[in-house]
Short mmCIF file of C-alpha atoms in Angstrom, two decimals:
data_model
loop_
_atom_site.label_atom_id
_atom_site.label_comp_id
_atom_site.label_asym_id
_atom_site.label_seq_id
_atom_site.Cartn_x
_atom_site.Cartn_y
_atom_site.Cartn_z
CA UNK H 288 69.17 111.69 81.35
CA UNK H 289 66.59 112.55 83.95
CA UNK H 290 62.89 112.46 83.14
CA UNK H 291 60.49 115.03 84.48
CA UNK H 292 58.19 113.78 87.22
CA UNK H 293 55.17 114.03 84.89
CA UNK H 294 56.80 111.95 82.17
CA UNK H 295 58.01 109.43 84.72
CA UNK H 296 54.49 108.94 86.08
CA UNK H 297 53.05 108.82 82.54
CA UNK H 298 55.45 106.08 81.45
CA UNK H 299 54.83 104.12 84.62
CA UNK H 300 51.05 104.42 84.20
CA UNK H 301 51.27 103.27 80.58
CA UNK H 302 53.48 100.36 81.53
CA UNK H 303 51.19 99.31 84.37
CA UNK H 304 48.16 99.61 82.07
CA UNK H 305 49.91 97.41 79.54
CA UNK H 306 50.63 94.82 82.23
CA UNK H 307 47.06 94.89 83.55
CA UNK H 308 45.62 94.47 80.07
CA UNK H 309 48.13 91.68 79.40
CA UNK H 310 46.95 89.92 82.53
CA UNK H 311 43.34 89.68 81.35
CA UNK H 312 43.40 89.92 77.59
CA UNK H 313 45.53 89.30 74.49
CA UNK H 314 44.40 89.96 70.88
CA UNK H 315 45.04 86.33 69.90
CA UNK H 316 45.99 83.10 71.58
CA UNK H 317 49.77 83.56 72.02
CA UNK H 318 50.31 79.80 71.60
CA UNK H 319 48.09 79.36 68.50
CA UNK H 320 50.24 78.22 65.54
CA UNK H 321 49.10 79.46 62.11
CA UNK H 322 51.71 78.27 59.63
CA UNK H 323 49.93 80.13 56.83
CA UNK H 324 50.56 83.46 58.58
CA UNK H 325 54.25 82.95 59.46
CA UNK H 326 56.76 85.83 59.48
CA UNK H 327 54.25 88.52 58.59
CA UNK H 328 55.21 92.14 59.19
CA UNK H 329 53.02 94.72 60.94
CA UNK H 330 49.48 94.97 59.64
CA UNK H 331 46.02 95.94 60.76
CA UNK H 332 45.34 92.30 61.70
CA UNK H 333 48.65 91.58 63.44
CA UNK H 334 49.89 94.95 64.76
CA UNK H 335 53.41 93.72 65.43
CA UNK H 336 53.41 90.93 62.85
CA UNK H 337 53.76 87.20 63.43
CA UNK H 338 56.63 84.86 64.31
CA UNK H 339 58.10 81.88 62.50
CA UNK H 340 55.16 79.72 63.55
CA UNK H 341 52.54 82.30 62.60
CA UNK H 342 51.78 83.25 66.22
CA UNK H 343 50.68 86.84 66.85
CA UNK H 344 53.75 88.75 68.12
CA UNK H 345 51.81 91.34 70.15
CA UNK H 346 49.93 88.58 71.97
CA UNK H 347 53.19 86.78 72.69
CA UNK H 348 54.83 89.99 73.92
CA UNK H 349 51.85 90.60 76.21
CA UNK H 350 52.00 87.04 77.48
CA UNK H 351 55.79 87.47 77.78
CA UNK H 352 55.29 90.59 79.90
CA UNK H 353 53.31 88.50 82.35
CA UNK H 354 56.03 85.86 82.41
CA UNK H 355 59.08 88.17 82.49
CA UNK H 356 57.76 90.78 84.92
CA UNK H 357 55.97 88.12 86.97
CA UNK H 358 59.14 86.04 87.34
CA UNK H 359 61.23 89.09 88.24
CA UNK H 360 58.72 90.19 90.89
CA UNK H 361 58.59 86.66 92.27
CA UNK H 362 62.39 86.57 92.49
CA UNK H 363 62.39 89.98 94.14
CA UNK H 364 59.74 88.93 96.65
CA UNK H 365 61.51 85.72 97.64
CA UNK H 366 64.88 87.53 97.81
CA UNK H 367 63.38 90.09 100.18
CA UNK H 368 61.64 87.38 102.17
CA UNK H 369 64.95 85.61 102.76
CA UNK H 370 67.33 88.57 102.76
CA UNK H 371 65.57 90.96 105.13
CA UNK H 372 65.14 88.60 108.12
CA UNK H 373 68.62 87.21 107.56
CA UNK H 374 70.14 90.70 107.51
CA UNK H 375 68.18 91.73 110.60
CA UNK H 376 69.24 88.65 112.55
CA UNK H 377 72.82 88.79 111.38
CA UNK H 378 73.21 92.47 112.22
CA UNK H 379 71.31 92.44 115.49
CA UNK H 380 72.37 89.15 117.03
CA UNK H 381 75.93 89.24 115.69
CA UNK H 382 78.27 86.55 116.98
CA UNK H 383 78.63 83.28 115.06
CA UNK H 384 75.59 84.04 112.89
CA UNK H 385 77.12 87.27 111.65
CA UNK H 386 80.49 85.62 111.09
CA UNK H 387 78.83 82.86 109.07
CA UNK H 388 76.92 85.45 107.05
CA UNK H 389 80.08 87.38 106.27
CA UNK H 390 81.61 84.15 104.93
CA UNK H 391 78.55 83.65 102.73
CA UNK H 392 78.88 87.21 101.42
CA UNK H 393 82.56 86.64 100.69
CA UNK H 394 81.70 83.43 98.85
CA UNK H 395 79.06 85.14 96.70
CA UNK H 396 81.32 88.10 95.97
CA UNK H 397 83.98 85.92 94.41
CA UNK H 398 81.99 85.81 91.16
CA UNK H 399 79.67 88.29 89.41
CA UNK H 400 75.91 87.69 89.81
CA UNK H 401 75.49 86.65 86.20
CA UNK H 402 78.21 84.04 86.31
CA UNK H 403 76.88 82.60 89.56
CA UNK H 404 73.33 82.42 88.21
CA UNK H 405 74.64 80.91 84.98
CA UNK H 406 76.57 78.21 86.84
CA UNK H 407 73.59 77.41 89.08
CA UNK H 408 71.12 77.25 86.19
CA UNK H 409 73.60 75.16 84.23
CA UNK H 410 73.90 72.72 87.13
CA UNK H 411 70.17 72.59 87.84
CA UNK H 412 69.13 72.46 84.20
CA UNK H 413 66.85 74.72 82.14
CA UNK H 414 63.35 75.61 83.30
CA UNK H 415 61.32 78.27 85.01
CA UNK H 416 61.61 77.00 88.60
CA UNK H 417 65.35 76.44 88.31
CA UNK H 418 65.78 79.93 86.83
CA UNK H 419 63.87 81.48 89.75
CA UNK H 420 65.89 79.43 92.23
CA UNK H 421 69.24 80.36 90.64
CA UNK H 422 68.61 84.11 90.45
CA UNK H 423 67.07 84.22 93.95
CA UNK H 424 70.09 82.36 95.31
CA UNK H 425 72.25 85.17 93.94
CA UNK H 426 70.00 88.12 94.71
CA UNK H 427 68.95 87.61 98.35
CA UNK H 428 72.50 88.26 99.51
CA UNK H 429 72.45 91.92 98.45
CA UNK H 430 69.25 92.54 100.45
CA UNK H 431 70.61 90.77 103.52
CA UNK H 432 73.84 92.73 103.18
CA UNK H 433 72.02 96.05 102.87
CA UNK H 434 69.75 95.35 105.85
CA UNK H 435 72.67 94.09 107.94
CA UNK H 436 74.66 97.26 107.31
CA UNK H 437 71.67 99.44 108.29
CA UNK H 438 71.11 97.38 111.44
CA UNK H 439 74.78 97.77 112.42
CA UNK H 440 74.45 101.53 111.91
CA UNK H 441 71.13 101.82 113.73
CA UNK H 442 72.23 99.72 116.71
CA UNK H 443 74.71 102.45 117.60
CA UNK H 444 72.01 105.13 117.73
CA UNK H 445 71.19 106.52 121.12
CA UNK H 446 67.44 106.09 120.62
CA UNK H 447 67.96 102.37 120.13
CA UNK H 448 70.05 102.24 123.30
CA UNK H 449 67.45 104.24 125.20
CA UNK H 450 64.74 101.85 124.04
CA UNK H 451 66.89 98.97 125.26
CA UNK H 452 67.37 100.70 128.61
CA UNK H 453 63.61 101.30 128.82
CA UNK H 454 63.15 97.53 128.71
CA UNK H 455 62.04 97.04 125.13
CA UNK H 456 62.26 93.44 123.99
CA UNK H 457 64.75 92.83 121.16
CA UNK H 458 62.17 91.82 118.53
CA UNK H 459 60.05 94.87 119.28
CA UNK H 460 63.10 97.11 119.19
CA UNK H 461 64.01 95.76 115.75
CA UNK H 462 60.48 96.22 114.42
CA UNK H 463 59.96 99.71 115.89
CA UNK H 464 63.36 101.35 115.64
CA UNK H 465 65.42 99.48 113.06
CA UNK H 466 63.16 97.99 110.39
CA UNK H 467 61.52 101.31 109.39
CA UNK H 468 64.97 102.69 108.56
CA UNK H 469 65.55 99.88 106.06
CA UNK H 470 62.37 100.40 104.04
CA UNK H 471 63.47 103.39 101.96
CA UNK H 472 66.78 101.77 101.05
CA UNK H 473 65.10 98.46 100.27
CA UNK H 474 62.57 100.19 98.04
CA UNK H 475 65.34 101.88 96.06
CA UNK H 476 67.43 98.73 95.75
CA UNK H 477 64.42 96.61 94.78
CA UNK H 478 63.32 99.09 92.10
CA UNK H 479 66.81 99.25 90.65
CA UNK H 480 67.03 95.47 90.84
CA UNK H 481 63.88 94.77 88.84
CA UNK H 482 65.65 95.90 85.69
CA UNK H 483 68.73 93.83 86.49
CA UNK H 484 66.64 90.75 87.20
CA UNK H 485 64.70 91.20 83.95
CA UNK H 486 68.00 91.41 82.07
CA UNK H 487 69.28 88.36 83.90
CA UNK H 488 66.15 86.36 83.08
CA UNK H 489 66.31 87.49 79.45
CA UNK H 490 70.02 86.66 79.20
CA UNK H 491 69.62 83.18 80.65
CA UNK H 492 66.51 82.55 78.55
CA UNK H 493 68.36 83.75 75.45
CA UNK H 494 70.91 81.00 75.90
CA UNK H 495 68.16 78.46 76.53
CA UNK H 496 68.34 78.19 80.32
CA UNK H 497 65.02 79.93 81.05
CA UNK H 498 61.40 78.99 80.42
CA UNK H 499 61.18 76.44 77.63
CA UNK H 500 59.23 76.79 74.35
CA UNK H 501 56.49 77.54 73.65
CA UNK H 502 56.54 79.86 76.71
CA UNK H 503 56.84 83.42 75.36
CA UNK H 504 59.47 84.90 77.68
CA UNK H 505 61.06 88.05 76.17
CA UNK H 506 64.62 86.69 76.25
CA UNK H 507 63.49 83.39 74.75
CA UNK H 508 61.60 85.33 72.03
CA UNK H 509 64.82 87.17 71.18
CA UNK H 510 66.59 83.84 70.92
CA UNK H 511 63.90 82.40 68.66
CA UNK H 512 63.94 85.52 66.49
CA UNK H 513 67.68 85.63 65.89
CA UNK H 514 67.48 82.94 63.20
CA UNK H 515 65.20 85.20 61.16
CA UNK H 516 66.89 88.49 61.98
CA UNK H 517 67.70 89.34 58.35
CA UNK H 518 64.27 88.47 56.93
CA UNK H 519 62.04 89.35 59.91
CA UNK H 520 63.94 91.74 62.22
CA UNK H 521 60.71 92.65 64.06
CA UNK H 522 60.94 89.26 65.86
CA UNK H 523 63.95 90.64 67.73
CA UNK H 524 63.21 94.37 67.68
CA UNK H 525 59.90 94.30 69.56
CA UNK H 526 60.85 91.94 72.41
CA UNK H 527 64.19 93.78 72.62
CA UNK H 528 62.42 97.12 72.85
CA UNK H 529 60.19 95.76 75.61
CA UNK H 530 63.24 94.72 77.62
CA UNK H 531 64.98 98.06 77.04
CA UNK H 532 61.92 100.16 77.94
CA UNK H 533 61.15 98.13 81.07
CA UNK H 534 64.75 98.26 82.29
CA UNK H 535 65.03 101.99 81.57
CA UNK H 536 61.75 102.66 83.34
CA UNK H 537 62.66 100.71 86.48
CA UNK H 538 66.16 102.21 86.56
CA UNK H 539 64.77 105.70 86.13
CA UNK H 540 62.35 105.12 89.01
CA UNK H 541 65.11 103.62 91.10
CA UNK H 542 67.30 106.70 90.57
CA UNK H 543 64.38 108.97 91.30
CA UNK H 544 63.53 107.17 94.55
CA UNK H 545 67.19 107.12 95.57
CA UNK H 546 67.51 110.89 95.11
CA UNK H 547 64.25 111.52 96.86
CA UNK H 548 65.12 109.20 99.74
CA UNK H 549 68.52 110.85 100.25
CA UNK H 550 66.88 114.26 100.50
CA UNK H 551 64.38 112.91 103.01
CA UNK H 552 67.14 111.45 105.15
CA UNK H 553 69.16 114.65 104.94
CA UNK H 554 66.34 116.68 106.32
CA UNK H 555 65.87 114.38 109.29
CA UNK H 556 69.35 113.35 110.28
CA UNK H 557 72.64 112.72 108.58
CA UNK H 558 72.85 112.39 104.81
CA UNK H 559 73.35 108.86 103.66
CA UNK H 560 73.70 107.60 100.16
CA UNK H 561 73.01 104.15 98.87
CA UNK H 562 76.63 103.62 97.99
CA UNK H 563 77.82 104.68 101.42
CA UNK H 564 75.52 102.11 102.99
CA UNK H 565 76.31 99.32 100.58
CA UNK H 566 80.03 99.82 100.48
CA UNK H 567 80.83 100.85 104.02
CA UNK H 568 84.20 99.65 105.13
CA UNK H 569 84.04 96.24 106.72
CA UNK H 570 80.47 95.56 105.66
CA UNK W 245 79.24 119.11 157.13
CA UNK W 246 78.97 116.05 154.87
CA UNK W 247 75.49 114.77 154.03
CA UNK W 248 75.06 110.98 154.27
CA UNK W 249 73.12 109.28 151.47
CA UNK W 250 71.65 105.79 151.48
CA UNK W 251 73.49 103.91 148.71
CA UNK W 252 71.38 102.81 145.74
CA UNK W 253 74.20 101.86 143.38
CA UNK W 254 77.53 100.41 144.35
CA UNK W 255 80.10 99.57 141.70
CA UNK W 256 83.32 97.82 142.70
CA UNK W 257 86.54 97.29 140.78
CA UNK W 258 85.02 97.78 137.33
CA UNK W 259 87.39 96.90 134.51
CA UNK W 260 86.66 97.07 130.82
CA UNK W 261 89.18 96.13 128.17
CA UNK W 262 88.71 96.65 124.43
CA UNK W 263 90.77 94.30 122.33
CA UNK W 264 91.75 97.06 119.89
CA UNK W 265 93.13 99.40 122.58
CA UNK W 266 96.47 99.10 124.33
CA UNK W 267 95.20 100.22 127.74
CA UNK W 268 91.99 99.32 129.61
CA UNK W 269 89.09 101.71 129.04
CA UNK W 270 88.21 101.21 132.71
CA UNK W 271 90.66 100.02 135.32
CA UNK W 272 89.54 99.11 138.83
CA UNK W 273 86.90 101.84 139.06
CA UNK W 274 84.73 101.87 142.17
CA UNK W 275 81.96 104.28 143.08
CA UNK W 276 78.85 104.55 145.17
CA UNK W 277 75.81 106.68 144.45
CA UNK W 278 73.39 107.49 147.23
CA UNK W 279 69.66 108.17 147.10
CA UNK W 280 69.14 111.82 146.16
CA UNK W 281 72.84 112.33 145.58
CA UNK W 282 74.50 113.73 142.48
CA UNK W 283 77.88 112.20 141.81
CA UNK W 284 79.89 114.04 139.19
CA UNK W 285 82.52 112.50 136.99
CA UNK W 286 84.95 114.74 135.25
CA UNK W 287 87.86 113.98 132.96
CA UNK W 288 89.25 114.64 129.54
CA UNK W 289 88.02 112.91 126.37
CA UNK W 290 89.00 109.25 126.36
CA UNK W 291 89.31 109.04 130.14
CA UNK W 292 86.64 106.33 130.34
CA UNK W 293 83.68 108.41 131.54
CA UNK W 294 81.26 107.31 128.84
CA UNK W 295 82.48 103.71 129.00
CA UNK W 296 81.65 103.77 132.70
CA UNK W 297 78.16 105.11 131.88
CA UNK W 298 77.60 102.38 129.28
CA UNK W 299 78.78 99.69 131.71
CA UNK W 300 76.46 100.98 134.44
CA UNK W 301 73.60 100.99 131.92
CA UNK W 302 74.58 97.42 130.93
CA UNK W 303 75.06 98.48 127.33
CA UNK W 304 78.60 97.12 127.58
CA UNK W 305 79.75 93.95 129.29
CA UNK W 306 82.29 94.15 132.10
CA UNK W 307 85.54 92.26 132.12
CA UNK W 308 85.80 92.47 135.88
CA UNK W 309 83.93 93.98 138.78
CA UNK W 310 80.49 93.98 140.33
CA UNK W 311 77.54 96.36 140.28
CA UNK W 312 74.94 96.29 143.01
CA UNK W 313 71.78 98.25 142.29
CA UNK W 314 68.73 98.28 144.54
CA UNK W 315 70.15 95.40 146.57
CA UNK W 316 70.50 93.26 143.43
CA UNK W 317 73.61 91.97 141.70
CA UNK W 318 72.80 94.09 138.67
CA UNK W 319 75.89 93.14 136.67
CA UNK W 320 74.82 89.51 136.38
CA UNK W 321 71.16 90.05 135.52
CA UNK W 322 69.88 88.85 132.15
CA UNK W 323 66.71 88.90 130.06
CA UNK W 324 63.52 89.74 131.94
CA UNK W 325 65.32 90.43 135.26
CA UNK W 326 67.63 92.92 133.56
CA UNK W 327 64.70 94.64 131.85
CA UNK W 328 62.94 94.89 135.21
CA UNK W 329 66.01 96.38 136.93
CA UNK W 330 66.58 98.84 134.11
CA UNK W 331 63.12 100.30 134.69
CA UNK W 332 64.68 102.09 137.64
CA UNK W 333 67.49 103.71 135.67
CA UNK W 334 67.13 106.60 133.27
CA UNK W 335 69.67 107.98 130.86
CA UNK W 336 70.35 111.21 129.03
CA UNK W 337 73.05 111.22 126.39
CA UNK W 338 75.19 113.90 124.83
CA UNK W 339 73.48 114.30 121.47
CA UNK W 340 69.76 114.97 121.83
CA UNK W 341 69.27 114.57 118.07
CA UNK W 342 70.61 111.03 118.20
CA UNK W 343 68.45 110.24 121.22
CA UNK W 344 65.15 110.75 119.38
CA UNK W 345 64.07 108.49 116.54
CA UNK W 346 63.58 110.83 113.54
CA UNK W 347 60.64 108.75 112.34
CA UNK W 348 58.66 109.07 115.59
CA UNK W 349 56.74 112.06 116.88
CA UNK W 350 57.77 113.59 120.19
CA UNK W 351 54.85 112.01 122.04
CA UNK W 352 55.85 108.55 120.83
CA UNK W 353 59.49 109.00 121.86
CA UNK W 354 58.52 110.62 125.14
CA UNK W 355 56.01 107.98 126.13
CA UNK W 356 58.03 104.96 125.07
CA UNK W 357 59.21 104.02 128.60
CA UNK W 358 55.69 104.36 130.02
CA UNK W 359 54.17 102.54 127.04
CA UNK W 360 56.50 99.65 127.85
CA UNK W 361 55.56 99.73 131.52
CA UNK W 362 51.89 100.74 131.57
CA UNK W 363 51.58 99.92 135.29
CA UNK W 364 54.06 102.68 136.14
CA UNK W 365 52.69 106.14 136.78
CA UNK W 366 55.05 108.82 138.06
CA UNK W 367 53.85 110.31 141.34
CA UNK W 368 54.37 113.86 140.11
CA UNK W 369 51.69 113.44 137.44
CA UNK W 370 48.46 114.83 138.80
CA UNK W 371 45.58 112.43 139.26
CA UNK W 372 43.28 111.31 137.80
CA UNK W 373 45.09 110.52 134.56
CA UNK W 374 42.79 109.89 131.69
CA UNK W 375 44.97 109.19 128.73
CA UNK W 376 48.44 108.98 127.26
CA UNK W 377 48.30 112.47 125.78
CA UNK W 378 47.55 114.01 129.16
CA UNK W 379 50.54 112.33 130.75
CA UNK W 380 52.77 113.45 127.88
CA UNK W 381 51.42 116.99 128.21
CA UNK W 382 52.25 117.07 131.91
CA UNK W 383 55.72 115.68 131.27
CA UNK W 384 56.42 118.41 128.74
CA UNK W 385 55.11 121.04 131.12
CA UNK W 386 57.40 119.63 133.77
CA UNK W 387 60.43 120.37 131.60
CA UNK W 388 58.99 123.73 130.55
CA UNK W 389 58.21 122.89 126.94
CA UNK W 390 55.08 123.92 125.02
CA UNK W 391 52.64 121.07 124.63
CA UNK W 392 52.15 121.80 120.95
CA UNK W 393 55.46 119.99 120.42
CA UNK W 394 53.83 116.63 121.15
CA UNK W 395 52.87 116.06 117.54
CA UNK W 396 56.12 117.49 116.15
CA UNK W 397 59.03 115.49 114.77
CA UNK W 398 62.53 115.84 116.29
CA UNK W 399 63.89 117.88 113.37
CA UNK W 400 61.35 120.60 114.18
CA UNK W 401 62.88 121.16 117.65
CA UNK W 402 66.02 123.02 118.70
CA UNK W 403 68.88 121.19 120.43
CA UNK W 404 67.87 122.53 123.83
CA UNK W 405 64.23 121.51 123.31
CA UNK W 406 65.26 118.02 122.24
CA UNK W 407 67.42 117.64 125.31
CA UNK W 408 64.49 118.70 127.49
CA UNK W 409 62.40 116.00 125.80
CA UNK W 410 65.04 113.38 126.59
CA UNK W 411 65.13 114.61 130.18
CA UNK W 412 61.33 114.39 130.38
CA UNK W 413 61.56 110.88 128.99
CA UNK W 414 64.22 109.96 131.56
CA UNK W 415 62.13 111.16 134.52
CA UNK W 416 58.87 109.71 133.17
CA UNK W 417 59.28 106.43 135.05
CA UNK W 418 60.55 108.23 138.15
CA UNK W 419 63.75 106.19 138.22
CA UNK W 420 66.01 105.85 141.23
CA UNK W 421 69.01 106.91 139.22
CA UNK W 422 69.55 108.95 136.07
CA UNK W 423 72.85 108.70 134.25
CA UNK W 424 73.58 111.98 132.50
CA UNK W 425 76.39 111.49 130.02
CA UNK W 426 77.55 114.95 128.89
CA UNK W 427 73.96 116.24 128.72
CA UNK W 428 75.00 119.79 127.92
CA UNK W 429 78.05 119.21 125.74
CA UNK W 430 76.29 119.71 122.42
CA UNK W 431 74.20 122.71 123.50
CA UNK W 432 74.89 126.42 123.22
CA UNK W 433 75.82 128.33 126.37
CA UNK W 434 72.31 129.64 127.04
CA UNK W 435 70.74 126.22 126.63
CA UNK W 436 73.47 124.65 128.78
CA UNK W 437 72.65 126.93 131.69
CA UNK W 438 68.91 126.35 131.27
CA UNK W 439 69.29 122.57 131.12
CA UNK W 440 71.56 122.49 134.18
CA UNK W 441 69.05 124.61 136.10
CA UNK W 442 66.23 122.32 135.03
CA UNK W 443 68.17 119.23 136.11
CA UNK W 444 68.82 120.77 139.53
CA UNK W 445 65.17 121.70 139.97
CA UNK W 446 64.04 118.21 138.99
CA UNK W 447 66.54 116.60 141.35
CA UNK W 448 65.27 118.65 144.24
CA UNK W 449 61.58 118.23 143.51
CA UNK W 450 61.74 114.51 142.64
CA UNK W 451 64.64 113.51 144.94
CA UNK W 452 66.48 111.97 142.02
CA UNK W 453 69.98 110.53 142.10
CA UNK W 454 72.29 111.57 139.30
CA UNK W 455 75.51 110.34 137.87
CA UNK W 456 76.56 113.49 136.08
CA UNK W 457 79.34 112.99 133.55
CA UNK W 458 81.07 115.89 131.87
CA UNK W 459 84.46 117.14 130.74
CA UNK W 460 83.39 120.58 132.03
CA UNK W 461 84.50 120.98 135.63
CA UNK W 462 82.34 124.07 136.06
CA UNK W 463 79.17 122.12 135.21
CA UNK W 464 80.18 119.18 137.38
CA UNK W 465 80.99 121.50 140.28
CA UNK W 466 77.64 123.24 139.91
CA UNK W 467 75.66 119.99 139.84
CA UNK W 468 77.42 117.51 142.10
CA UNK W 469 77.60 116.63 145.75
CA UNK W 470 80.71 114.55 145.15
CA UNK W 471 83.18 114.61 142.30
CA UNK W 472 85.26 111.77 140.87
CA UNK W 473 88.12 112.70 138.56
CA UNK W 474 88.96 110.14 135.86
CA UNK W 475 92.05 109.81 133.76
CA UNK W 476 93.22 106.91 131.56
CA UNK W 477 90.32 104.76 132.77
CA UNK W 478 91.07 105.23 136.45
CA UNK W 479 89.61 107.34 139.23
CA UNK W 480 92.58 109.50 140.23
CA UNK W 481 90.80 111.75 142.72
CA UNK W 482 87.47 111.95 144.51
CA UNK W 483 86.15 114.48 146.96
CA UNK W 484 83.07 116.37 148.13
CA UNK W 485 82.50 119.19 145.67
CA UNK W 486 82.94 121.71 148.46
CA UNK W 487 86.54 120.47 148.76
CA UNK W 488 87.42 121.27 145.15
CA UNK W 489 89.70 124.10 146.18
CA UNK W 490 91.38 122.03 148.87
CA UNK W 491 95.17 122.06 148.66
CA UNK W 492 95.48 118.26 148.72
CA UNK W 493 93.91 117.77 145.32
CA UNK W 494 95.59 115.44 142.81
CA UNK W 495 97.82 117.27 140.33
CA UNK W 496 95.51 116.35 137.46
CA UNK W 497 92.53 117.80 139.34
CA UNK W 498 94.62 120.89 139.99
CA UNK W 499 95.34 121.23 136.26
CA UNK W 500 91.61 120.91 135.48
CA UNK W 501 90.93 123.50 138.13
CA UNK W 502 93.46 125.86 136.56
CA UNK W 503 91.61 125.57 133.25
CA UNK W 504 88.30 126.07 135.06
CA UNK W 505 89.55 129.20 136.84
CA UNK W 506 91.15 130.56 133.69
#
């Protein structure tokens, strides 16, 4: 299903508004226990009801948005911070560094991301910092791999060779001629990855390896709500909906940016698709 | 009568071997290029012409051989010394589209060599020079392009226009030698003739030395003072271009000539 550009912007604006409001204000204290108000359904006082400890669900979802989206952005940022320079160096310098990097890629590709993150979090123990570390350890590789493949492609371009002949220093050559060609692809991959990271955080939190109670992370809220699913299904429905909507929104934007980026590339040089870059033979 | 040129580049016994190929890409190739001379290299695809160009530009490492350029052992230079020596070599490649960064405007691609070496000012640019745009304008005028193209992006130009930009870029530092690797191969016939004429005019007015590489004997004959014929990574024949029709030509040269005459 593809959303119209207007709808896509509207949903994004609403989502961003929700996040901004959540950053500065919640209707109630999301940690305030009110045992007298436990497991209430939607009402004028508590719009989304309350949980098993009487805490306002909307406030906890808003606080959870800060936690879930904040953690995923932090993971994304650190992954880019590690992956991009590593990919640039590996692709441009080559030699032993590139060989070592290829071994690392091979090692990470032996298991799916989820399993790797699960093993790492299991070894490190539950908690927010360990969760960030585990998912970042899995995620940076895909950025380094993407950047490396673009560098290998760009290095063969005549304009890069001409810059080299003109006496351009390697670091300047990378910044001027190679790095700009990675930005569009990185933007697409990062946007598509936000949804995956959110799902990963929620999955690990659901099984108790994420932020610990009383922290209202969406996955952890799902886990807490499952005990009361038959009597108070809203405890799972609303956090679940938040995860679904956020993932759909980021995926939709990722697809949109990918299509748009491909068109842009086509009009300037050869058409490249994300898959052709990510899954080039020998990369 | 044979014109004598002062040598500016002397390559001896160049050998380049790729591990994934059964035969050497270059095998014991030697050549000399004199100041103001145009040396043509002709041969079929895969004969080692472009490998030779890349080795002379130091884009590829040599397995054997030496290159002397401007009285320096160019083949062993590294880092800053190599960058300094390369200031005196220009290059024009086959695909003008690939030679211009699609994300940069024409002025930025054109001025890149001079931006990197701000102390250099080509003598053919009229004085006094006030700014970067004026130099770029004069460079474009030199290759007969409208100056409105300065702010354009490469995809807005035709193949012939792009190749003229790369030629303008190559002459911008007034190098001692320009390596032209199939500069007309991807152009239509009209543009080919125009670009060849432009290259000849520039060579005469700026006293440039060319290494002109092409699989087209007609173009090489038109451009060059001397011609080297390459096959399977080796120079199988070399002669002054006036001697092309000489009876003692190598059989491979004769077969190329037959195609040319046909």
